[in-house]
Short mmCIF file of C-alpha atoms and ligand atoms in Angstrom, two decimals:
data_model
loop_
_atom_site.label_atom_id
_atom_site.label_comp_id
_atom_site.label_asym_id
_atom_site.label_seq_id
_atom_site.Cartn_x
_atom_site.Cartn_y
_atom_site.Cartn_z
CA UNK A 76 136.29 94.94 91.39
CA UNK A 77 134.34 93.98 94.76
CA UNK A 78 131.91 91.09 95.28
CA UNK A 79 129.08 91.81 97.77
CA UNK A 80 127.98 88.48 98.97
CA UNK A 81 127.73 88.81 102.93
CA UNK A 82 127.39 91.85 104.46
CA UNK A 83 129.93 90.66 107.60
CA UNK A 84 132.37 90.41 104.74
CA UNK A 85 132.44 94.32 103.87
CA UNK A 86 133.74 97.06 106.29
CA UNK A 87 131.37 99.28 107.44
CA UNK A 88 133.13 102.23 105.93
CA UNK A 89 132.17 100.96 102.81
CA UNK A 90 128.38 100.29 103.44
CA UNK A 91 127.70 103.40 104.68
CA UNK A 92 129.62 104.94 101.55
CA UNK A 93 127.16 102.96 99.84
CA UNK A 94 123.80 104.53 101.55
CA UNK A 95 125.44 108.00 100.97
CA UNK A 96 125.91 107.57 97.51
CA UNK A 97 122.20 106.06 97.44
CA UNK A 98 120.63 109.08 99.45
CA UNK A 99 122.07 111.06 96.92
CA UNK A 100 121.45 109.57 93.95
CA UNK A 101 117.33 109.17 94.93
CA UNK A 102 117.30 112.87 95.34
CA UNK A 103 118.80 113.69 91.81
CA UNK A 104 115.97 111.42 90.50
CA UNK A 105 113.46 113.04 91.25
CA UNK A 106 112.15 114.88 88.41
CA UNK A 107 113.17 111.45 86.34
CA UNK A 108 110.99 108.91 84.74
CA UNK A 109 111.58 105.34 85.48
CA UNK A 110 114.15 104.52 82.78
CA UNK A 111 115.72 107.65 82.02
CA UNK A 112 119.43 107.55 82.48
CA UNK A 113 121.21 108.99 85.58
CA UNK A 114 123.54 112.08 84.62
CA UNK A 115 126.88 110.68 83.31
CA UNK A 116 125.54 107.43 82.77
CA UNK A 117 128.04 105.86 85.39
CA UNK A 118 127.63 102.20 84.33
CA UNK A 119 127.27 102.83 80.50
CA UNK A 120 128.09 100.04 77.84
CA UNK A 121 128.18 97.58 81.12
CA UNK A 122 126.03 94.48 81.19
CA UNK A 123 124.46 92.72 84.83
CA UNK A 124 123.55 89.09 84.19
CA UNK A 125 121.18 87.89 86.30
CA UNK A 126 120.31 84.18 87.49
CA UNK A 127 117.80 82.92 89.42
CA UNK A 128 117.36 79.39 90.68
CA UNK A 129 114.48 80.82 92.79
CA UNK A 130 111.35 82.52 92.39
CA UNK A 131 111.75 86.48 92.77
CA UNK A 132 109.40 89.94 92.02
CA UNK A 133 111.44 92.37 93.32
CA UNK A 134 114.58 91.63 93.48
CA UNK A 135 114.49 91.39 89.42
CA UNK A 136 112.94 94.07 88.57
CA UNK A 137 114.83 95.89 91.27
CA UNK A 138 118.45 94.96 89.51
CA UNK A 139 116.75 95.82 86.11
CA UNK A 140 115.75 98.88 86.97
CA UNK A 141 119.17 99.84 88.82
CA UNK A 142 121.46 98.79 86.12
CA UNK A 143 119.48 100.50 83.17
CA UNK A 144 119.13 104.04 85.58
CA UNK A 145 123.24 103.55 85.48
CA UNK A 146 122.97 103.38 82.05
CA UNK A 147 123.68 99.78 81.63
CA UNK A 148 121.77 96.63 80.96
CA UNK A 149 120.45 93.44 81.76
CA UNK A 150 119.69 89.57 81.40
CA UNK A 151 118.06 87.11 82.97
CA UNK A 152 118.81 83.64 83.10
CA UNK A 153 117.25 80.65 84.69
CA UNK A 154 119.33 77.92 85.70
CA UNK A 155 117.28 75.47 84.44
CA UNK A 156 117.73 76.40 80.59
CA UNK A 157 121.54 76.44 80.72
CA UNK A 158 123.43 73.87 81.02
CA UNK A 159 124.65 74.49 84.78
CA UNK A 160 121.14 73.23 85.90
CA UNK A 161 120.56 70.32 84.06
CA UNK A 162 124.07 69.18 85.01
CA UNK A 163 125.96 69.28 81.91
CA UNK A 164 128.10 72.18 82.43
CA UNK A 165 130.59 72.81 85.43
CA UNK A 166 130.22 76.09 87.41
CA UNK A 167 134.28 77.07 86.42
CA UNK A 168 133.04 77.12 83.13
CA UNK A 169 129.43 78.74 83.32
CA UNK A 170 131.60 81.22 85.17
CA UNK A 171 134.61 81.78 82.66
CA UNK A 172 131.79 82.43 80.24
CA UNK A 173 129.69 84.50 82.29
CA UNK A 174 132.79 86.90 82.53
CA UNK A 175 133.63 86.58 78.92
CA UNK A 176 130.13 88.21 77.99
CA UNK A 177 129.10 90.50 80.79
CA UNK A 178 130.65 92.62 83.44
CA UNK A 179 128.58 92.00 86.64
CA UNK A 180 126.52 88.51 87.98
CA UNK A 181 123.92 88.63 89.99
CA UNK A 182 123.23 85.28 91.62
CA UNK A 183 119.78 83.83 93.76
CA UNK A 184 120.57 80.26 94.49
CA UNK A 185 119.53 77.77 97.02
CA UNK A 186 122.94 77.25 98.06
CA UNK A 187 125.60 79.08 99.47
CA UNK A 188 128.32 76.87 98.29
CA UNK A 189 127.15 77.94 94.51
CA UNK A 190 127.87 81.74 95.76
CA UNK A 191 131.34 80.42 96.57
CA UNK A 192 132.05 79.13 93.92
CA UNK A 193 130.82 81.08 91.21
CA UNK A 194 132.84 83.75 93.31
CA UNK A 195 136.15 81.32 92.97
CA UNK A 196 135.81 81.21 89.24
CA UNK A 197 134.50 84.59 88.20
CA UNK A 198 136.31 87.22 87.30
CA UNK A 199 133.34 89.61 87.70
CA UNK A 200 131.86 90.91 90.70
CA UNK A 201 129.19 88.97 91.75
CA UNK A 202 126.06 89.87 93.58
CA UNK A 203 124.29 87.28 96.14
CA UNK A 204 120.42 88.22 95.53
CA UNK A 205 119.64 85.87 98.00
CA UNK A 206 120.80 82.56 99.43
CA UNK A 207 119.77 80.78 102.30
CA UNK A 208 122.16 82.44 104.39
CA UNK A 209 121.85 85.53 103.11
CA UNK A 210 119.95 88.71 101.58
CA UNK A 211 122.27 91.04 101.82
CA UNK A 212 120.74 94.06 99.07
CA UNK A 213 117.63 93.46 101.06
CA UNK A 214 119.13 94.36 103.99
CA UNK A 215 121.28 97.11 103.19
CA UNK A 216 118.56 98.80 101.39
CA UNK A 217 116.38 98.33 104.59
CA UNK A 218 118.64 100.11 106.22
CA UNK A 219 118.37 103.19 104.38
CA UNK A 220 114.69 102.80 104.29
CA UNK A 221 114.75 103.08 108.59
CA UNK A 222 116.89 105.96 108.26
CA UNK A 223 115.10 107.52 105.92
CA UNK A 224 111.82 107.46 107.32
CA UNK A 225 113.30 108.16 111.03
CA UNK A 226 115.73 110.88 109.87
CA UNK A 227 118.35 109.17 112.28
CA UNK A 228 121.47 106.96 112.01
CA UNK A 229 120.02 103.26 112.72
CA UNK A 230 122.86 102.88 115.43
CA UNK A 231 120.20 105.58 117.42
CA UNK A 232 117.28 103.07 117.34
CA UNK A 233 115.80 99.88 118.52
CA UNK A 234 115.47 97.48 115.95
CA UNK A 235 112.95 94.57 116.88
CA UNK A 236 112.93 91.32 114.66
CA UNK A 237 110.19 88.89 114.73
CA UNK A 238 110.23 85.86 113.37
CA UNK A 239 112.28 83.05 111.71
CA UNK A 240 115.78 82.45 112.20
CA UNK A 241 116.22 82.69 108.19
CA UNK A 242 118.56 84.22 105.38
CA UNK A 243 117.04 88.33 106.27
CA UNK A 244 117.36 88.00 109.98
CA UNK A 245 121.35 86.22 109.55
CA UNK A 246 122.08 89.60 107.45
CA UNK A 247 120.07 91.72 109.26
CA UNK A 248 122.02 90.61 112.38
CA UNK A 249 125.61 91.32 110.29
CA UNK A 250 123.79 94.63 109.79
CA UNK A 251 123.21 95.47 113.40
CA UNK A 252 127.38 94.83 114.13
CA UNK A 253 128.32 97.30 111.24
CA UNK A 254 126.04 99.60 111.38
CA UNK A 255 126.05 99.32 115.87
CA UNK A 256 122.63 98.74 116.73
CA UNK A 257 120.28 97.48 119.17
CA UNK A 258 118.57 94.26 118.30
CA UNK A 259 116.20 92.78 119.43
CA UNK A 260 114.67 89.08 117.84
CA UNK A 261 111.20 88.08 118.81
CA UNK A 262 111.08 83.92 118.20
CA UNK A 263 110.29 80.39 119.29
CA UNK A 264 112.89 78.77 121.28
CA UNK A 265 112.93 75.93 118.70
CA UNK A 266 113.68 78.92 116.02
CA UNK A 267 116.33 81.15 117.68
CA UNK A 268 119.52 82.02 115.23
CA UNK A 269 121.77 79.22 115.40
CA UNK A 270 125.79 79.23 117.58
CA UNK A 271 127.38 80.26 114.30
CA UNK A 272 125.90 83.60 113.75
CA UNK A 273 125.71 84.07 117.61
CA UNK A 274 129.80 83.54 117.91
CA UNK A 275 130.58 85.98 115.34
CA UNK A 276 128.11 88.80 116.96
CA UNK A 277 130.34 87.38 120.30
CA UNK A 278 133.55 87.67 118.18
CA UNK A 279 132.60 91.54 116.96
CA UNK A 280 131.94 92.68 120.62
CA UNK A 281 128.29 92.80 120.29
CA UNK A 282 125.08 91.66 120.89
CA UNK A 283 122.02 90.88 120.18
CA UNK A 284 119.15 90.23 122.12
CA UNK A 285 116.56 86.98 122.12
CA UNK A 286 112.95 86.59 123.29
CA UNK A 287 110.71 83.89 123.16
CA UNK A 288 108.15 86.17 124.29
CA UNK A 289 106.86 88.49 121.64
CA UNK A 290 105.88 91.76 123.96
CA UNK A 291 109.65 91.64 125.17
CA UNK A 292 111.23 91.60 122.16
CA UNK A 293 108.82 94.52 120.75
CA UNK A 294 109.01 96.32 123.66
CA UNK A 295 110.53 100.51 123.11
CA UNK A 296 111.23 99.01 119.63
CA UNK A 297 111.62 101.88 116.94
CA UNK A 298 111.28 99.46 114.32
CA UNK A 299 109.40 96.40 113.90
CA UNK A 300 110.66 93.28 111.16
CA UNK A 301 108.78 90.68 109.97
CA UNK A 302 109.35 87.99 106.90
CA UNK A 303 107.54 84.69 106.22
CA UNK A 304 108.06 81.76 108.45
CA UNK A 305 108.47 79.62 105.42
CA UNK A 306 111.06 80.58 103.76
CA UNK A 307 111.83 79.76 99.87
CA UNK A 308 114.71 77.44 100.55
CA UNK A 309 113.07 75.74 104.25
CA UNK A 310 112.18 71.50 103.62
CA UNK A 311 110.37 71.41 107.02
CA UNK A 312 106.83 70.66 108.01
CA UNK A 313 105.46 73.52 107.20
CA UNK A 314 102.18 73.30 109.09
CA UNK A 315 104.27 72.07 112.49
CA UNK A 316 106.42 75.63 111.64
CA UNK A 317 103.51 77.90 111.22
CA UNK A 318 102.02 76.46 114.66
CA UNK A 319 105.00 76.70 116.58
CA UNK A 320 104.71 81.07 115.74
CA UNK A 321 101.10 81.45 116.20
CA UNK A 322 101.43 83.40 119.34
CA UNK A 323 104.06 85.71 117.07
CA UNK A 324 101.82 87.17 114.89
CA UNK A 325 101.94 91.11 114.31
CA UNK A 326 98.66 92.49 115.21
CA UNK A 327 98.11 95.87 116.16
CA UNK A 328 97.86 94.89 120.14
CA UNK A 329 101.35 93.47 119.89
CA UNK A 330 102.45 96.78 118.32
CA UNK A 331 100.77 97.87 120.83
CA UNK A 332 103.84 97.17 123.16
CA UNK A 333 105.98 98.86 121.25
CA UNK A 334 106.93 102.91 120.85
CA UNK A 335 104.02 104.53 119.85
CA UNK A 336 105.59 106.04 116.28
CA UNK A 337 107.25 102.30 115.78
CA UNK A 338 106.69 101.53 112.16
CA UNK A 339 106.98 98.20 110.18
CA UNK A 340 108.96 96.95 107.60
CA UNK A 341 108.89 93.44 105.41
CA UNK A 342 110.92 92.53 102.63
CA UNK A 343 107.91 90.82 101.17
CA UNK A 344 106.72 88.39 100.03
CA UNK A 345 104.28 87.56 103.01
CA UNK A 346 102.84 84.71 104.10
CA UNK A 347 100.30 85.04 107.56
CA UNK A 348 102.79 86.59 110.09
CA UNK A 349 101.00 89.70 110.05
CA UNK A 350 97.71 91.30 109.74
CA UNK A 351 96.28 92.89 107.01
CA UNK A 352 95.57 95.80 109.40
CA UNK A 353 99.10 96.27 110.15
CA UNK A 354 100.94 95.16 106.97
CA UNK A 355 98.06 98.01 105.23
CA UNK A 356 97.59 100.43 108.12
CA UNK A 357 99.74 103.51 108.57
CA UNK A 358 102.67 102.29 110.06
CA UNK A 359 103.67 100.27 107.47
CA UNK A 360 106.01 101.40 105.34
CA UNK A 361 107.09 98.11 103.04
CA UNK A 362 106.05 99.95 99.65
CA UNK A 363 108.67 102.61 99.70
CA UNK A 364 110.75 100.03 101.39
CA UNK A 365 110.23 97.41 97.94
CA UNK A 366 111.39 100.55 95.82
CA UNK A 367 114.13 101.67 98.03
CA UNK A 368 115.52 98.34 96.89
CA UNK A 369 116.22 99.97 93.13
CA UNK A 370 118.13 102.75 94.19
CA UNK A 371 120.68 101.18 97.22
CA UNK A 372 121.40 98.59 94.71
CA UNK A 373 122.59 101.25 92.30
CA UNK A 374 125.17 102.30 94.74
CA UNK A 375 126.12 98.25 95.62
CA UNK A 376 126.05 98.13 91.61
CA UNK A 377 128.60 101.23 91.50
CA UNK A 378 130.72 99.85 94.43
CA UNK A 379 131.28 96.65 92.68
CA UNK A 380 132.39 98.66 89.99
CA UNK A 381 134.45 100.71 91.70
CA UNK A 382 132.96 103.58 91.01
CA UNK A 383 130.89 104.69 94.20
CA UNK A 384 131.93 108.45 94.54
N1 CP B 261 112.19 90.81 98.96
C1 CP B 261 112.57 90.07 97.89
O1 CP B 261 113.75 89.74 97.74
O2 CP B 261 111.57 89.80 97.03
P1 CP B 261 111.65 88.80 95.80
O3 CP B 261 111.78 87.41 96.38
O4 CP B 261 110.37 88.99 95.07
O5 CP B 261 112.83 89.14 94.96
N1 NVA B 262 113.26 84.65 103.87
C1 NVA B 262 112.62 84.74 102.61
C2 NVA B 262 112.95 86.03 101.95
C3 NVA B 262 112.27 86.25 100.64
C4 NVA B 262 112.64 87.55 99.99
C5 NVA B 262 113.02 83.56 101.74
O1 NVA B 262 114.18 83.17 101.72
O2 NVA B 262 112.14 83.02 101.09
#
């Protein structure tokens, strides 16, 4: 059994198993409706519980989907109708229970302490589908998604981040340390990623590079990032936030600066950090990005399982 909660807590061996086992597995589905069963049914008989503490689209129907193509099923919970959220139950026993009755938990929570400790007191693997340091399934599946569409390894391109300093861009920075490569983050001084995940890109023997200048951080970028600068779990001023990224904005003479087959990728939702012209226009690719999402998390589904090939 193997959690996957941080992506700078799994070798790198391992992830790329992982997008192996996914690249393969898309293939064989291709002459397969949406819930038809993957041959062998790998995850048969199994039940993923999912809970949510915070709004999601994708990544629910993403695990749905994922689970049931393994053969397995699914249930959602939200916090707030058990007992965990209205206080009157203790996360040791939410998680006994939770491993009494299923086999895998997949957990979106507003705090990474939770994540902890669900992962203290579960003897399941559990999933982190978001917290606010963290979106690890997003991440890993993005990964895929770039070297998919650029028929590369990732470690070949530049990767260009613009943005906030949130949960995508903390594992998308683990990312760039396992998988080796360039980085580069477009954002306000105010906004940069904070000393702790800078020392442990410092600790790995890497680095990443910051801008406060948009055109330098997109410059010879392969690949251009984006996500909302108000993220689900941020208690700022939000209007004070959005101002400070006006000039950050990805319009098509920003991507301008960039190579000329650069493409763009969100995780979605999106707020006004892009243009409809880009986020729409050709070299966007956040669609088959969103559905890449069902089948990498097959393969995290499988390796928590122990039972990635
Ligand atoms: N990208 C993503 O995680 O979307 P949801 O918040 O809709 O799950
Ligand atoms: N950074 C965003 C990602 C949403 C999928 C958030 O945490 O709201």
């Amino acid at each position: 059994m193997k959690h996957f909660v941080n992506l700078k807590d799994i070798s790198s061996k391992d992830l790329k198993k992982i997008l192996i086992d996914a690249k393969i597995r898309k293939k064989l589905r291709k002459k397969l409706s949406t819930l038809e069963v993957d041959k062998g049914a790998p995850l048969k008989g199994k039940l993923l519980i999912q809970m949510f503490e915070k709004s999601s689209l994708r990544t629910r129907l993403s695990f749905y989907l994922a689970i049931k193509q393994l053969g397995g099923g699914t249930l959602t919970l939200k916090s707030n109708e058990l007992h965990l959220g209205q206080g009157g139950e203790s996360i040791a026993d939410t998680a006994k229970i939770l491993s009494t009755y299923g086999d895998g938990f997949m957990l979106r929570t507003d705090s990474d302490k939770k994540v902890e400790h669900f992962k203290k007191y579960l003897s399941i693997p559990v999933i982190n589908g978001l917290s606010p340091s963290s979106h690890p399934t997003q991440v890993l599946s993005d990964v895929f998604t770039v070297e998919e569409i650029k028929k590369k390894s990732i470690s070949k391109l530049n990767i260009c981040w613009i943005g906030d300093s949130n949960n995508v861009l903390d594992s998308l920075i683990a990312a760039s340390v396992k998988f080796s490569f360039n980085l580069s983050i477009g954002c306000p001084k105010k906004f940069e990623p904070g000393m702790k995940v800078r020392n442990w890109v410092k600790k790995n023997k890497k680095k990443i590079f910051i801008y406060n200048d948009p055109k330098k951080a997109v410059s010879n970028a392969d690949v251009i990032f984006s996500d909302k600068v108000i993220s689900l779990n941020d208690k700022v001023n939000k209007k004070k936030k959005i101002a400070y990224f006006k000039k950050f904005k990805i319009n098509k003479k920003l991507m301008a600066h960039a190579k000329k087959d650069c493409i763009f990728l969100h995780c979605l939702p999106r707020g006004n950090e892009v243009t409809d012209e880009i986020f729409l226009g050709k070299k966007s690719h956040v669609w088959q990005q969103a559905l890449n999402r069902v089948h990498v998390q097959k393969s995290i589904l499988l390796y928590c399982f122990g039972k990635l090939r």
